[in-house]
Amino acid sequence: MGVLFINACLRGDESRTLELCRQYLDGMADVQEVDLGALRLQPFYGEDVAYRARLESAHDYDDPIFDLSKQFAQADEIVIGAPYWDLSFPAALKVYIEHVSVMDVTFRYTDEAVCEGLCRARHITYITTCGGKVAGANLGYEYICGIARMFGVPEVRFAAAEDLDVVGVDVAAQMAAAAEAVQRLKETR
Ligand SMILES: Cc1cc2nc3c(=O)[nH]c(=O)nc-3n(C[C@H](O)[C@H](O)[C@H](O)COP(=O)(O)O)c2cc1C
């Protein structure tokens, strides 16, 4: 299917994270974007979980409720752009993961009750920027690493621009250093 870009850069064109993502994606063919700022997905509440569970039990995966999950499972490469918010990432990205995490689409359980991933992506590239530093609390990235293991994606790569909101910091220099890291990831796709 090509590259799936999950855009959780909710400040749109103002977003420094989106700027780095665009540098990574520049020149790539066959990119599908999921713009979480535009989609405004709702979290799964009890009735939604019950509705989806009924469809899963009936092996009826034609309902649009499964579209995002199928799209994720079929991507050859996944790029997540998400600013560092409250030690992780915007809640909109977590809500998206709720939509994507579907048994027998992105993961399954074997007869021995072992969780097995069903996604075909060779890696997830996680790009973020932060006001301070992620060091010691890179919790959004670590969560995505856990999700990647569950979904069977063998590798997660990371690039960040740090200290962007620290008074006196040379923001352009921080962004340039991050752009170099992004470029290195691009060269090792
Ligand atoms: C709601 C919110 C929460 C944030 N939480 C943190 C945080 O926990 N740690 C931090 O270093 N920066 C935090 N920041 C600062 C952002 O990470 C930083 O400004 C980042 O570059 C924003 O990315 P963007 O330009 O792509 O929107 C937060 C910003 C916002 C708006």
Tab-separated table of C-alpha atoms and ligand atoms in Angstrom:
chain	number	residue	atom	x	y	z
A	1	MET	CA	0.000	0.000	0.000
A	2	GLY	CA	2.968	2.340	0.444
A	3	VAL	CA	3.615	4.816	3.244
A	4	LEU	CA	0.986	5.640	5.854
A	5	PHE	CA	1.521	9.038	7.509
A	6	ILE	CA	-0.361	9.432	10.786
A	7	ASN	CA	-0.453	13.158	11.325
A	8	ALA	CA	-1.034	14.015	14.990
A	9	CYS	CA	0.467	17.492	14.575
A	10	LEU	CA	-2.642	19.275	15.757
A	11	ARG	CA	-1.303	22.819	15.279
A	12	GLY	CA	-1.346	22.298	11.528
A	13	ASP	CA	0.964	24.541	9.533
A	14	GLU	CA	2.320	26.079	12.764
A	15	SER	CA	3.653	22.686	13.850
A	16	ARG	CA	7.424	22.167	13.972
A	17	THR	CA	6.814	18.419	14.163
A	18	LEU	CA	4.871	18.575	10.904
A	19	GLU	CA	7.787	20.450	9.321
A	20	LEU	CA	10.123	17.535	10.169
A	21	CYS	CA	7.575	15.001	8.922
A	22	ARG	CA	7.256	16.852	5.613
A	23	GLN	CA	11.053	16.718	5.247
A	24	TYR	CA	10.959	12.955	5.810
A	25	LEU	CA	8.089	12.408	3.372
A	26	ASP	CA	9.304	14.841	0.712
A	27	GLY	CA	9.738	13.061	-2.623
A	28	MET	CA	8.135	9.805	-1.500
A	29	ALA	CA	5.501	8.331	-3.786
A	30	ASP	CA	2.358	6.629	-2.606
A	31	VAL	CA	1.845	8.371	0.757
A	32	GLN	CA	-1.573	8.140	2.426
A	33	GLU	CA	-2.152	10.661	5.214
A	34	VAL	CA	-4.453	10.268	8.191
A	35	ASP	CA	-4.944	13.813	9.479
A	36	LEU	CA	-6.115	13.405	13.059
A	37	GLY	CA	-6.803	17.138	13.426
A	38	ALA	CA	-9.328	16.894	10.592
A	39	LEU	CA	-10.735	13.453	11.466
A	40	ARG	CA	-11.732	14.311	15.062
A	41	LEU	CA	-12.138	10.652	16.014
A	42	GLN	CA	-14.191	9.828	19.089
A	43	PRO	CA	-12.895	7.537	21.838
A	44	PHE	CA	-14.460	4.105	22.174
A	45	TYR	CA	-17.155	4.122	24.859
A	46	GLY	CA	-19.000	1.054	26.090
A	47	GLU	CA	-21.613	0.952	23.348
A	48	ASP	CA	-18.943	1.364	20.648
A	49	VAL	CA	-16.898	-1.496	22.106
A	50	ALA	CA	-20.021	-3.680	22.221
A	51	TYR	CA	-20.964	-2.803	18.622
A	52	ARG	CA	-17.479	-3.595	17.356
A	53	ALA	CA	-17.283	-6.798	19.392
A	54	ARG	CA	-20.558	-8.004	17.825
A	55	LEU	CA	-19.125	-7.456	14.327
A	56	GLU	CA	-15.868	-9.204	15.287
A	57	SER	CA	-17.769	-12.212	16.643
A	58	ALA	CA	-19.685	-12.429	13.359
A	59	HIS	CA	-16.411	-12.024	11.373
A	60	ASP	CA	-18.103	-9.130	9.608
A	61	TYR	CA	-15.258	-6.778	8.779
A	62	ASP	CA	-17.022	-4.784	6.041
A	63	ASP	CA	-18.275	-2.108	8.436
A	64	PRO	CA	-16.462	1.278	8.059
A	65	ILE	CA	-15.546	1.006	11.752
A	66	PHE	CA	-12.668	-1.241	10.578
A	67	ASP	CA	-11.353	1.007	7.776
A	68	LEU	CA	-8.542	2.671	9.741
A	69	SER	CA	-7.421	-0.661	11.149
A	70	LYS	CA	-7.280	-2.296	7.718
A	71	GLN	CA	-5.380	0.677	6.316
A	72	PHE	CA	-2.815	0.436	9.135
A	73	ALA	CA	-2.410	-3.330	8.701
A	74	GLN	CA	-1.757	-2.996	4.968
A	75	ALA	CA	0.828	-0.170	5.064
A	76	ASP	CA	4.385	-1.030	3.994
A	77	GLU	CA	5.852	1.741	6.144
A	78	ILE	CA	4.321	3.904	8.849
A	79	VAL	CA	5.291	7.435	9.850
A	80	ILE	CA	3.872	8.983	13.010
A	81	GLY	CA	4.264	12.714	13.588
A	82	ALA	CA	3.251	13.762	17.093
A	83	PRO	CA	4.390	16.640	19.296
A	84	TYR	CA	5.515	15.803	22.831
A	85	TRP	CA	2.496	16.655	24.973
A	86	ASP	CA	2.282	15.932	28.695
A	87	LEU	CA	5.162	13.434	28.584
A	88	SER	CA	3.730	11.539	25.612
A	89	PHE	CA	1.585	12.713	22.672
A	90	PRO	CA	-1.828	14.273	21.966
A	91	ALA	CA	-4.826	12.194	23.079
A	92	ALA	CA	-6.034	12.183	19.465
A	93	LEU	CA	-3.242	9.716	18.667
A	94	LYS	CA	-4.301	7.385	21.490
A	95	VAL	CA	-7.881	7.527	20.192
A	96	TYR	CA	-6.587	6.638	16.722
A	97	ILE	CA	-4.767	3.618	18.194
A	98	GLU	CA	-8.084	2.543	19.754
A	99	HIS	CA	-9.612	2.558	16.278
A	100	VAL	CA	-6.698	0.660	14.779
A	101	SER	CA	-6.283	-1.986	17.464
A	102	VAL	CA	-8.697	-4.647	16.204
A	103	MET	CA	-8.406	-8.361	16.794
A	104	ASP	CA	-7.903	-10.343	13.593
A	105	VAL	CA	-7.016	-7.164	11.667
A	106	THR	CA	-3.879	-5.709	13.300
A	107	PHE	CA	-3.246	-8.566	15.753
A	108	ARG	CA	-4.636	-11.943	16.696
A	109	TYR	CA	-4.327	-14.578	19.390
A	110	THR	CA	-3.018	-17.999	18.492
A	111	ASP	CA	-4.634	-21.191	19.774
A	112	GLU	CA	-1.977	-21.087	22.507
A	113	ALA	CA	-3.231	-17.604	23.533
A	114	VAL	CA	-0.086	-15.898	22.255
A	115	CYS	CA	-0.554	-12.439	20.766
A	116	GLU	CA	0.668	-12.277	17.172
A	117	GLY	CA	0.907	-9.177	14.974
A	118	LEU	CA	-0.775	-9.037	11.573
A	119	CYS	CA	0.661	-5.781	10.194
A	120	ARG	CA	2.949	-5.794	7.187
A	121	ALA	CA	4.907	-2.561	7.811
A	122	ARG	CA	8.672	-3.027	8.012
A	123	HIS	CA	9.014	-0.129	10.452
A	124	ILE	CA	7.382	2.810	12.182
A	125	THR	CA	9.230	6.127	12.099
A	126	TYR	CA	8.204	8.254	15.081
A	127	ILE	CA	8.939	11.972	14.758
A	128	THR	CA	8.380	14.440	17.581
A	129	THR	CA	9.399	17.848	18.885
A	130	CYS	CA	9.328	19.053	22.452
A	131	GLY	CA	9.494	22.205	24.513
A	132	GLY	CA	12.097	20.657	26.822
A	133	LYS	CA	13.724	17.241	26.656
A	134	VAL	CA	12.248	13.768	26.173
A	135	ALA	CA	15.211	12.133	27.918
A	136	GLY	CA	14.087	9.832	30.726
A	137	ALA	CA	10.390	10.177	29.900
A	138	ASN	CA	9.993	9.223	26.258
A	139	LEU	CA	6.702	7.652	27.140
A	140	GLY	CA	4.836	8.261	23.879
A	141	TYR	CA	7.619	6.631	21.891
A	142	GLU	CA	7.855	3.726	24.344
A	143	TYR	CA	4.109	3.160	24.075
A	144	ILE	CA	4.359	3.094	20.273
A	145	CYS	CA	7.209	0.543	20.605
A	146	GLY	CA	4.835	-1.642	22.653
A	147	ILE	CA	2.060	-1.264	20.090
A	148	ALA	CA	4.539	-2.122	17.309
A	149	ARG	CA	5.472	-5.354	19.111
A	150	MET	CA	1.777	-6.230	19.517
A	151	PHE	CA	1.038	-5.481	15.855
A	152	GLY	CA	4.105	-7.334	14.543
A	153	VAL	CA	6.037	-4.320	13.252
A	154	PRO	CA	9.684	-5.285	13.798
A	155	GLU	CA	11.320	-1.863	14.117
A	156	VAL	CA	10.525	1.617	15.464
A	157	ARG	CA	12.810	4.542	14.584
A	158	PHE	CA	12.900	7.897	16.354
A	159	ALA	CA	13.830	11.500	15.657
A	160	ALA	CA	13.192	14.542	17.848
A	161	ALA	CA	13.899	18.235	18.070
A	162	GLU	CA	14.309	19.125	21.746
A	163	ASP	CA	14.358	22.312	23.853
A	164	LEU	CA	12.287	24.264	21.325
A	165	ASP	CA	10.478	26.297	23.993
A	166	VAL	CA	13.524	26.996	26.163
A	167	VAL	CA	14.216	30.736	26.331
A	168	GLY	CA	17.498	31.622	24.623
A	169	VAL	CA	17.787	28.350	22.712
A	170	ASP	CA	18.705	28.574	19.038
A	171	VAL	CA	15.515	26.984	17.714
A	172	ALA	CA	16.710	27.017	14.103
A	173	ALA	CA	19.864	25.109	15.114
A	174	GLN	CA	17.817	22.538	17.081
A	175	MET	CA	15.515	22.067	14.096
A	176	ALA	CA	18.474	21.745	11.712
A	177	ALA	CA	20.028	19.024	13.906
A	178	ALA	CA	16.701	17.165	13.979
A	179	ALA	CA	16.348	17.559	10.203
A	180	GLU	CA	19.732	15.827	9.821
A	181	ALA	CA	18.528	12.946	12.007
A	182	VAL	CA	15.361	12.742	9.891
A	183	GLN	CA	17.464	12.712	6.731
A	184	ARG	CA	19.571	9.821	8.085
A	185	LEU	CA	16.377	7.848	8.777
A	186	LYS	CA	15.182	8.637	5.268
A	187	GLU	CA	18.414	7.272	3.809
A	188	THR	CA	18.001	3.982	5.697
A	189	ARG	CA	14.422	3.157	4.797
B	1	LIG	C1	-0.742	20.666	25.446
B	1	LIG	C2	0.752	20.750	25.408
B	1	LIG	C3	1.496	19.947	26.268
B	1	LIG	C4	2.894	20.003	26.244
B	1	LIG	N1	3.613	19.196	27.094
B	1	LIG	C5	4.971	19.235	27.093
B	1	LIG	C6	5.743	18.393	27.949
B	1	LIG	O1	5.231	17.605	28.736
B	1	LIG	N2	7.089	18.483	27.887
B	1	LIG	C7	7.734	19.332	27.012
B	1	LIG	O2	8.970	19.333	26.976
B	1	LIG	N3	7.017	20.126	26.170
B	1	LIG	C8	5.670	20.102	26.192
B	1	LIG	N4	4.930	20.919	25.347
B	1	LIG	C9	5.645	21.765	24.364
B	1	LIG	C10	5.673	21.099	23.000
B	1	LIG	O3	6.195	19.791	23.073
B	1	LIG	C11	6.511	21.863	21.996
B	1	LIG	O4	6.107	23.210	21.902
B	1	LIG	C12	6.454	21.199	20.632
B	1	LIG	O5	7.485	21.668	19.807
B	1	LIG	C13	5.106	21.443	19.963
B	1	LIG	O6	5.131	20.798	18.715
B	1	LIG	P1	4.464	21.444	17.429
B	1	LIG	O7	5.228	22.710	17.086
B	1	LIG	O8	4.633	20.378	16.397
B	1	LIG	O9	3.036	21.719	17.759
B	1	LIG	C14	3.553	20.886	25.355
B	1	LIG	C15	2.785	21.704	24.506
B	1	LIG	C16	1.411	21.643	24.534
B	1	LIG	C17	0.602	22.524	23.617
